[in-house]
XYZ file of C-alpha atoms in Angstrom:
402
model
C -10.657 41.647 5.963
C -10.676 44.774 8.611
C -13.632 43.541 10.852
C -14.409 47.284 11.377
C -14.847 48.281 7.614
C -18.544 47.373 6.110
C -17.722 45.096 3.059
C -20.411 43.066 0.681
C -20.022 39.251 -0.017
C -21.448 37.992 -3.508
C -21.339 34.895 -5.345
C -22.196 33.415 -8.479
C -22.104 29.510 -9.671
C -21.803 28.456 -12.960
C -23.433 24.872 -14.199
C -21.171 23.340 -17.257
C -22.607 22.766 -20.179
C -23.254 18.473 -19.203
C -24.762 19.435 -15.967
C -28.474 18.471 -15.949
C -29.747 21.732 -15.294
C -28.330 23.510 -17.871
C -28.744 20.510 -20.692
C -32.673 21.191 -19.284
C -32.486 24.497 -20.116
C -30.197 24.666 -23.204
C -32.941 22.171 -24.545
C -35.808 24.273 -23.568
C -34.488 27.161 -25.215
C -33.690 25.157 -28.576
C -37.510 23.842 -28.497
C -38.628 27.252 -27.992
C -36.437 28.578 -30.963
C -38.289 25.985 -33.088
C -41.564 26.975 -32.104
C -41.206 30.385 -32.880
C -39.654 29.174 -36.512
C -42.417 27.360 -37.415
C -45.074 29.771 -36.081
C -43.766 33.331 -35.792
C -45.273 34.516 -32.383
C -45.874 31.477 -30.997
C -47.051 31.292 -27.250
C -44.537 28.900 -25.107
C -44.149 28.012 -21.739
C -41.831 25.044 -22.311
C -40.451 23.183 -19.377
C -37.333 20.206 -20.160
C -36.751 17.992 -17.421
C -33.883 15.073 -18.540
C -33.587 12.050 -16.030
C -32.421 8.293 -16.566
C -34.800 5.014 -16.753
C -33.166 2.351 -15.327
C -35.418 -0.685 -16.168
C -34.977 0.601 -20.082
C -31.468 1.611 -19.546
C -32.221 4.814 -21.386
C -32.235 8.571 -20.472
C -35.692 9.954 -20.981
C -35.812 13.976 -22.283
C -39.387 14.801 -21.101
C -40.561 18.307 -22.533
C -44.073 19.266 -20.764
C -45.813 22.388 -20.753
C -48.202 24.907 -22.837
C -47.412 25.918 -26.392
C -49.809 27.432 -29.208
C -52.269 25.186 -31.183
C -51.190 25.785 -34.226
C -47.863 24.370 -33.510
C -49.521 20.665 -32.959
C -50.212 21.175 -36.778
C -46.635 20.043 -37.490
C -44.567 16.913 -36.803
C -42.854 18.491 -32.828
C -41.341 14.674 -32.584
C -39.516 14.343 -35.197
C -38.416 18.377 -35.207
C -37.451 18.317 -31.803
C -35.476 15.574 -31.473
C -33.397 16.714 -34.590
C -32.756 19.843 -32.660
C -32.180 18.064 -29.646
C -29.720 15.426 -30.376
C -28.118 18.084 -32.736
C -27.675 20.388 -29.341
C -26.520 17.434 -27.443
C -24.053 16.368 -30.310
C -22.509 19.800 -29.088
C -22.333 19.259 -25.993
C -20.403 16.042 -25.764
C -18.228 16.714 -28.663
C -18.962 14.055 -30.402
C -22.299 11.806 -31.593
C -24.545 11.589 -28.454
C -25.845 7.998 -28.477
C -28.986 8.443 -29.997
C -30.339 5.233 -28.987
C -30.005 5.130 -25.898
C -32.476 8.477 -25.571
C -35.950 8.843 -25.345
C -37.926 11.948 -26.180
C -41.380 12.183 -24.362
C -43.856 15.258 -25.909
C -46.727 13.684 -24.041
C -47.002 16.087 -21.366
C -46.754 19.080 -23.792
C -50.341 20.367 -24.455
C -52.200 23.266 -26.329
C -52.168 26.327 -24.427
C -56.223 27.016 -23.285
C -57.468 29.670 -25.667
C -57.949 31.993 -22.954
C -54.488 32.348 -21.676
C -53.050 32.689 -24.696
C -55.162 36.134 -25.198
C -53.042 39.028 -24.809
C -55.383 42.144 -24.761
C -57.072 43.030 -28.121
C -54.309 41.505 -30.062
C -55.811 37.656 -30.165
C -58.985 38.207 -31.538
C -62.690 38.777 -30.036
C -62.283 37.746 -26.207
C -65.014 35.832 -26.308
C -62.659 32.980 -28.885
C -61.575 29.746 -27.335
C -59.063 29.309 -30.212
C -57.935 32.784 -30.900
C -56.435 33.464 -34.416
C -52.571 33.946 -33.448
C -51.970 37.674 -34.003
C -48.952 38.173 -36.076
C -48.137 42.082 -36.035
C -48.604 42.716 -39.869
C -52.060 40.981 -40.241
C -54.201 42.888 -38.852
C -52.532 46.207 -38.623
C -51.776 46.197 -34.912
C -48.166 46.682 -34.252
C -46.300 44.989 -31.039
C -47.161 48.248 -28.692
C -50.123 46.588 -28.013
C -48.729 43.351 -26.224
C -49.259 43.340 -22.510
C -47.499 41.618 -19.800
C -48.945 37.893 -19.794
C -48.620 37.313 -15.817
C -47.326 39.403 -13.039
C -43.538 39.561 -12.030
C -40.693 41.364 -10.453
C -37.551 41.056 -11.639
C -33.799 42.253 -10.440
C -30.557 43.294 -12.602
C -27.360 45.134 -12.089
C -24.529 46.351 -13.470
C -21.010 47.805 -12.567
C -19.298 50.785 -14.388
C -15.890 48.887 -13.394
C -16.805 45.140 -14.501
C -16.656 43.428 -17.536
C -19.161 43.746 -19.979
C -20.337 45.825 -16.773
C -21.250 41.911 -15.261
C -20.699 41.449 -11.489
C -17.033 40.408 -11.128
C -17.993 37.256 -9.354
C -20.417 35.916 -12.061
C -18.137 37.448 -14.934
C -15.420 34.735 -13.609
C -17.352 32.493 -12.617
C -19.382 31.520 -16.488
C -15.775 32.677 -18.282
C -13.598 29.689 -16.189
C -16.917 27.340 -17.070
C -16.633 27.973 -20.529
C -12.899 27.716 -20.163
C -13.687 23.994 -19.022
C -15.981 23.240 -21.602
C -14.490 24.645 -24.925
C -10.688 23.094 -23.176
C -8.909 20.241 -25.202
C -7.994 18.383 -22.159
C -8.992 14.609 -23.193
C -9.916 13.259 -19.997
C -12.608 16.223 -18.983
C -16.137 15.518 -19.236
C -19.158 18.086 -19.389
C -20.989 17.679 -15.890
C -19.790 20.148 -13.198
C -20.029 23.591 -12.143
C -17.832 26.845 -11.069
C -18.896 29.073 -8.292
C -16.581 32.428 -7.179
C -16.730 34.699 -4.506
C -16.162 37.868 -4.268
C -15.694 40.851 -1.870
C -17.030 44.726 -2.690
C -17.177 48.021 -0.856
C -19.376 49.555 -2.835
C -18.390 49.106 -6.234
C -14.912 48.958 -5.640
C -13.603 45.188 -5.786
C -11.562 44.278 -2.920
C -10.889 40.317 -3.818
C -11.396 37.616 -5.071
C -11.786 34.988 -2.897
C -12.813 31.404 -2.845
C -13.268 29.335 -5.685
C -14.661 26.235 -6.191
C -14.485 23.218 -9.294
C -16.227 20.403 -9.546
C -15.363 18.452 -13.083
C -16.404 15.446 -14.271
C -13.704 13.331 -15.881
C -12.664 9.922 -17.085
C -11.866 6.801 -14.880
C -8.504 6.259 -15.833
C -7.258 9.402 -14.512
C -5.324 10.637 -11.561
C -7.519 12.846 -8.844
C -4.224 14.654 -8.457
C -3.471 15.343 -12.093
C -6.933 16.879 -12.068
C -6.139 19.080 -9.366
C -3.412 20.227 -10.445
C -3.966 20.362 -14.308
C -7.243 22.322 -13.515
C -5.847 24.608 -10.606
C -3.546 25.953 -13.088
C -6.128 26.704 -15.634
C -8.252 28.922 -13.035
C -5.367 30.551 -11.883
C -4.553 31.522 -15.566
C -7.903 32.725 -15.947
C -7.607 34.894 -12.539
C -4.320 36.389 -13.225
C -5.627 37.524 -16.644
C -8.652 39.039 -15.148
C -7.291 40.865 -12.294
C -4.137 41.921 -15.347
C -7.351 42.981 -17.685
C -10.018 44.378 -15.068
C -8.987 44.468 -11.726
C -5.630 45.483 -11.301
C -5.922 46.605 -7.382
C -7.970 43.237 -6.541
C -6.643 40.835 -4.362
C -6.715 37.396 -5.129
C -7.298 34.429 -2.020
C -5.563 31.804 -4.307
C -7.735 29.290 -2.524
C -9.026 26.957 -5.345
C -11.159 23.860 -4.705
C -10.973 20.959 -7.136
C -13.069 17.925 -6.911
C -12.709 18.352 -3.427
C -15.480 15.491 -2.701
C -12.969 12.997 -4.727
C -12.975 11.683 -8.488
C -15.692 12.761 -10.193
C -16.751 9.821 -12.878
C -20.294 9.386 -13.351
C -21.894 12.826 -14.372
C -25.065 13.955 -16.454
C -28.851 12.526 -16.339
C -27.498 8.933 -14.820
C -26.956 10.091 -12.259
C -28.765 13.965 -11.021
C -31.721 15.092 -12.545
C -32.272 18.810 -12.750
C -35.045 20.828 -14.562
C -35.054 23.867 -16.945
C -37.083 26.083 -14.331
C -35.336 24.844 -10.928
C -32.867 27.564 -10.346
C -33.609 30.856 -11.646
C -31.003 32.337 -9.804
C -27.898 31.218 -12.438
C -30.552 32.417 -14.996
C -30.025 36.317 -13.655
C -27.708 37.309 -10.494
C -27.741 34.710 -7.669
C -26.808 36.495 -4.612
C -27.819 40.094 -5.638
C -31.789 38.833 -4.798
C -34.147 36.738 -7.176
C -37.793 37.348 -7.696
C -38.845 36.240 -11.028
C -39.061 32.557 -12.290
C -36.814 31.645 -14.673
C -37.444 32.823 -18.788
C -36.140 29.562 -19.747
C -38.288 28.056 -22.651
C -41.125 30.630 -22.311
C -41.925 33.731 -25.468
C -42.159 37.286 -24.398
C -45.309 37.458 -23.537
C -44.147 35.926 -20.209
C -42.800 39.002 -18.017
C -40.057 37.308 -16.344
C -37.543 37.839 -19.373
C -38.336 40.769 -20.876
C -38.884 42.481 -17.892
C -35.576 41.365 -16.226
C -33.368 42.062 -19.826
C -35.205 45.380 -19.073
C -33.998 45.746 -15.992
C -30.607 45.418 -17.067
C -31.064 47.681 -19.930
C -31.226 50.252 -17.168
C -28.303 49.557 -15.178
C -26.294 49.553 -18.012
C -27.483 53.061 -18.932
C -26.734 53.989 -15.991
C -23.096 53.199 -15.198
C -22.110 53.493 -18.738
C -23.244 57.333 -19.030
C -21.314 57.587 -15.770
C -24.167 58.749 -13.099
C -23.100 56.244 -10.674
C -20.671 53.316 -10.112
C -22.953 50.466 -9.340
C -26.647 50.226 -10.143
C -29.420 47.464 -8.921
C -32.354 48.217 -10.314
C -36.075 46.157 -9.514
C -39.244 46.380 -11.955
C -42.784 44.932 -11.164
C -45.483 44.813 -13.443
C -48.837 43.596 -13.450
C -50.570 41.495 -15.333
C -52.611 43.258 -18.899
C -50.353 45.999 -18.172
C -48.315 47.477 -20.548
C -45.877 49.803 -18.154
C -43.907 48.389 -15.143
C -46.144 49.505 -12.102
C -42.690 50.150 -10.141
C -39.206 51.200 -10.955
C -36.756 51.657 -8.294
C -32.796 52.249 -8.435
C -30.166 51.867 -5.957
C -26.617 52.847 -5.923
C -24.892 50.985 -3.225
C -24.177 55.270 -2.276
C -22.008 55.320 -5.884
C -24.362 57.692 -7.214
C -22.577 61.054 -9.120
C -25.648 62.910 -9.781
C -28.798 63.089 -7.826
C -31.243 60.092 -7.919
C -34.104 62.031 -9.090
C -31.629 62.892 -11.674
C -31.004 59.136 -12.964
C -34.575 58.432 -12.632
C -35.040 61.387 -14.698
C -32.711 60.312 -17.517
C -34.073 56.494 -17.430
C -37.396 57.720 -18.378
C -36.618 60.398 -21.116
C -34.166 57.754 -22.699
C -35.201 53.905 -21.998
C -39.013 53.400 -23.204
C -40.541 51.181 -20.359
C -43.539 49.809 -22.833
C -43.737 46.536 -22.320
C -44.463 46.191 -26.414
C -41.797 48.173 -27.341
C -39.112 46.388 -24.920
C -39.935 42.922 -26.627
C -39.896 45.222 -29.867
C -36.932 46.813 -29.157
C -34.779 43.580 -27.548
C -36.321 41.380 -30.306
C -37.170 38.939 -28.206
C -39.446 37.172 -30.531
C -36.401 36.302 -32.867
C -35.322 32.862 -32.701
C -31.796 33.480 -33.523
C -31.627 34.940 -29.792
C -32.586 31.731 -28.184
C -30.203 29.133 -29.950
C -27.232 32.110 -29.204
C -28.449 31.527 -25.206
C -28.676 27.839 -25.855
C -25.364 28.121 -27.018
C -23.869 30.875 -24.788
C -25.801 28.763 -21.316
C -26.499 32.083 -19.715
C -27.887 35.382 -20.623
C -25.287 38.194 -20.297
C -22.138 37.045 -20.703
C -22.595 37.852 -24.537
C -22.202 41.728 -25.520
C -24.044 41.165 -28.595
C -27.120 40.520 -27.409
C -29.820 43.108 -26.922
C -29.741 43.487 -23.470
C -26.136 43.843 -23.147
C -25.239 46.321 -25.660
C-alpha cells in the first residue's frame, strides 16, 4: 500500500448458519413468517435468544417480545416449534434432537393496543384492542401506514460489485455459504467468515485478509482443516477476482482456526441473540444506525427504511450516475416520508448531485406505504427466503435487490 495515496479499509463478517446469532435470527424470521400466515398484517416485534441449561441438559429456544392479539387465538407452541425444529432440521443436515430442546413462549406477550395503532388505519384511537386493519376491509389501502418508531438507516451499492454488494461482504456471505452447503463430512455449522478489503473510491485495489473459523468433528486433523479449507477460499477468491475483479490484488493471507480445533460449537457453548448485531444484518463497516429488522413486520422502520435505502443506491449506480453510492434516510415516527435523504459518492459521481437527487425523487416513491407496498414486505414468503438465505442482499430476487 503507497502510504502517500488515500485508500478506504472495509470489512464484512459472515456468521454460518450453526452460529448462535444467526440460528437466533433465522428463527425469528421463521416465527415472524408464521405470524403473518396466520394473521395477514400481523404486528411483530419478535426477539429469539437460544442458550443451553445445564442442570436439564437441554438447549432452551426462548422467543420474547410483542406480537398482535389475535395471534394468541391460535396454538403459537405447537406452530412454532414445528417451524422451528423444521428450520433447525436444515441446518444440521439431518434430524435435530428434538428432545433435547426446549421452546419457551412465556415471555412473548400481546402487543398494548396503543402501540399497535398505526395512524387512522387501526380503528378509533381511543380502542385498547384495535380491530387489525387488513387493507381490503375497510377500504383504506397501504398508503396510509406510517412509520411505527423513528430510525435512520444506511445502504450502498457499487456499479462494479456483484449484485452491486460491497466486494468485501459479497465474499465474505458467498465463502460462508460455500462452508455450509460443502459435503465435507467432518464440518460442522458454528463459525463465521470475515474479509477485508481495500478501495480508492470505488475502484477495488485488494483483497486482503481473511479469516475462518469452522467448527468440526473431534476425530479430525487441525492441519487437514487448514489445509482442506484454505483451498476452498482460495477457489472461491480466484473465481471472484476471474468473474469481478480482474485488476484486484489478492493478499493470499488466509486464517483457519487459527485459535486451534474448533469442536464444541452452537448454543452449548455461546449464546447470541436475534437483535445483538445489526451490523451483519446491513453493511458492517460502512456505519450502522438502525436496530436490526430481524423478527419485526413493516411497520417497524428499521427494514423497510434500510431495503429503501438500498433501493436507491442501486438506482443509482445501475443507471450509471456515479460509481459508488451510500445513501442515509431518517424518518420520524407517524410519518409517512423520510424527513432526510442524503447521497454520497465517495467523488464517483458522473452527473451533478442535484442531478441524482433529482432522478431519485421523480423515479423511487419515498412513501413509507408504498415502499412496504412496493417491496412486499408483508409477504411471508420473503421472510422464510431470508431465513433461508441468513442475510438480506445476497439474493437478487428479492425486492430490494432487483
Amino acid at each position: 500500500m503507497d502510504p502517500d495515496v488515500e485508500t478506504e479499509f472495509h470489512y464484512f463478517e459472515a456468521g454460518r448458519g450453526g452460529k448462535p446469532d444467526e440460528l437466533d435470527s433465522g428463527l425469528a424470521n421463521v416465527a415472524l413468517a408464521n405470524a403473518l400466515e396466520l394473521v395477514p398484517f400481523a404486528r411483530c416485534n419478535i426477539r429469539v435468544h437460544g442458550g443451553y441449561d445445564r442442570v436439564g441438559q437441554k438447549q432452551v429456544i426462548s422467543v420474547s417480545g410483542e406480537v398482535s392479539k389475535q395471534l394468541f387465538d391460535h396454538n403459537l407452541q405447537v406452530i412454532f416449534e414445528g417451524e422451528f425444529f423444521s428450520f433447525l432440521d436444515g441446518i444440521y443436515k439431518c434430524r435435530f434432537n428434538h428432545e433435547n430442546v426446549r421452546i419457551n413462549l412465556s415471555e412473548l406477550k400481546p402487543q398494548d393496543g396503543v402501540l399497535a395503532k398505526n395512524g387512522a388505519v387501526h380503528g378509533p384511537p381511543t380502542s385498547d384492542s384495535p380491530k387489525l386493519w387488513i387493507p381490503s376491509s375497510g377500504g383504506e389501502s397501504l398508503d396510509e401506514l406510517t412509520a411505527g418508531d423513528s430510525c435512520a438507516t444506511i445502504a450502498v451499492a457499487y456499479k462494479d460489485g456483484p449484485f452491486n454488494l460491497p466486494p468485501e461482504r459479497y465474499l465474505a456471505v458467498k465463502i460462508r455459504d460455500a462452508l455450509d452447503q460443502s459435503k465435507i463430512q467432518w464440518l460442522r455449522p458454528d463459525g463465521k467468515v470475515s474479509v477485508e478489503a481495500e478501495y480508492q473510491k470505488s475502484d477495488l485495489l485488494k483483497i486482503g485478509h481473511i479469516t475462518v473459523a469452522a467448527q468440526h468433528s473431534p476425530d479430525i486433523d487441525l492441519s487437514r482443516v487448514r489445509k482442506e479449507l484454505g483451498d476452498l477460499v482460495n477457489v472461491e477468491v480466484t473465481e471472484f477476482i476471474r468473474k469481478y475483479s480482474p485488476r484486484c490484488s489478492f493478499s493470499g493471507d488466509i486464517a483457519v482456526n487459527e485459535k486451534g480445533p474448533f469442536v464444541h460449537g452452537g448454543w452449548e457453548v455461546d449464546e447470541g441473540g436475534s437483535d445483538t448485531k445489526p451490523h451483519r444484518d446491513f453493511f458492517m463497516s460502512y456505519g450502522v444506525c438502525a436496530d436490526s429488522p430481524t423478527g419485526e413486520d413493516s411497520t417497524k422502520p428499521e427494514g423497510p427504511m434500510t431495503f429503501l435505502a438500498r433501493e436507491i443506491a442501486n438506482y443509482i449506480v445501475r443507471n450509471n450516475l456515479a460509481g459508488f453510492a451510500k445513501v442515509s434516510l431518517a424518518i420520524d415516527i407517524g410519518k409517512k416520508e423520510p424527513r432526510l435523504l442524503h447521497i454520497y459518492t465517495n467523488g464517483t459521481a458522473r452527473v451533478p448531485l442535484s442531478e441524482i437527487y433529482r432522478q431519485v425523487r421523480e423515479h423511487i416513491p419515498l412513501t413509507y406505504g408504498k415502499v412496504v407496498q412496493r417491496l412486499e414486505l408483508f409477504n411471508p414468503t420473503l421472510y422464510r427466503q431470508i431465513a433461508r438465505d441468513s442475510d438480506y442482499f445476497q439474493n437478487p430476487n428479492l425486492p430490494w435487490n432487483k
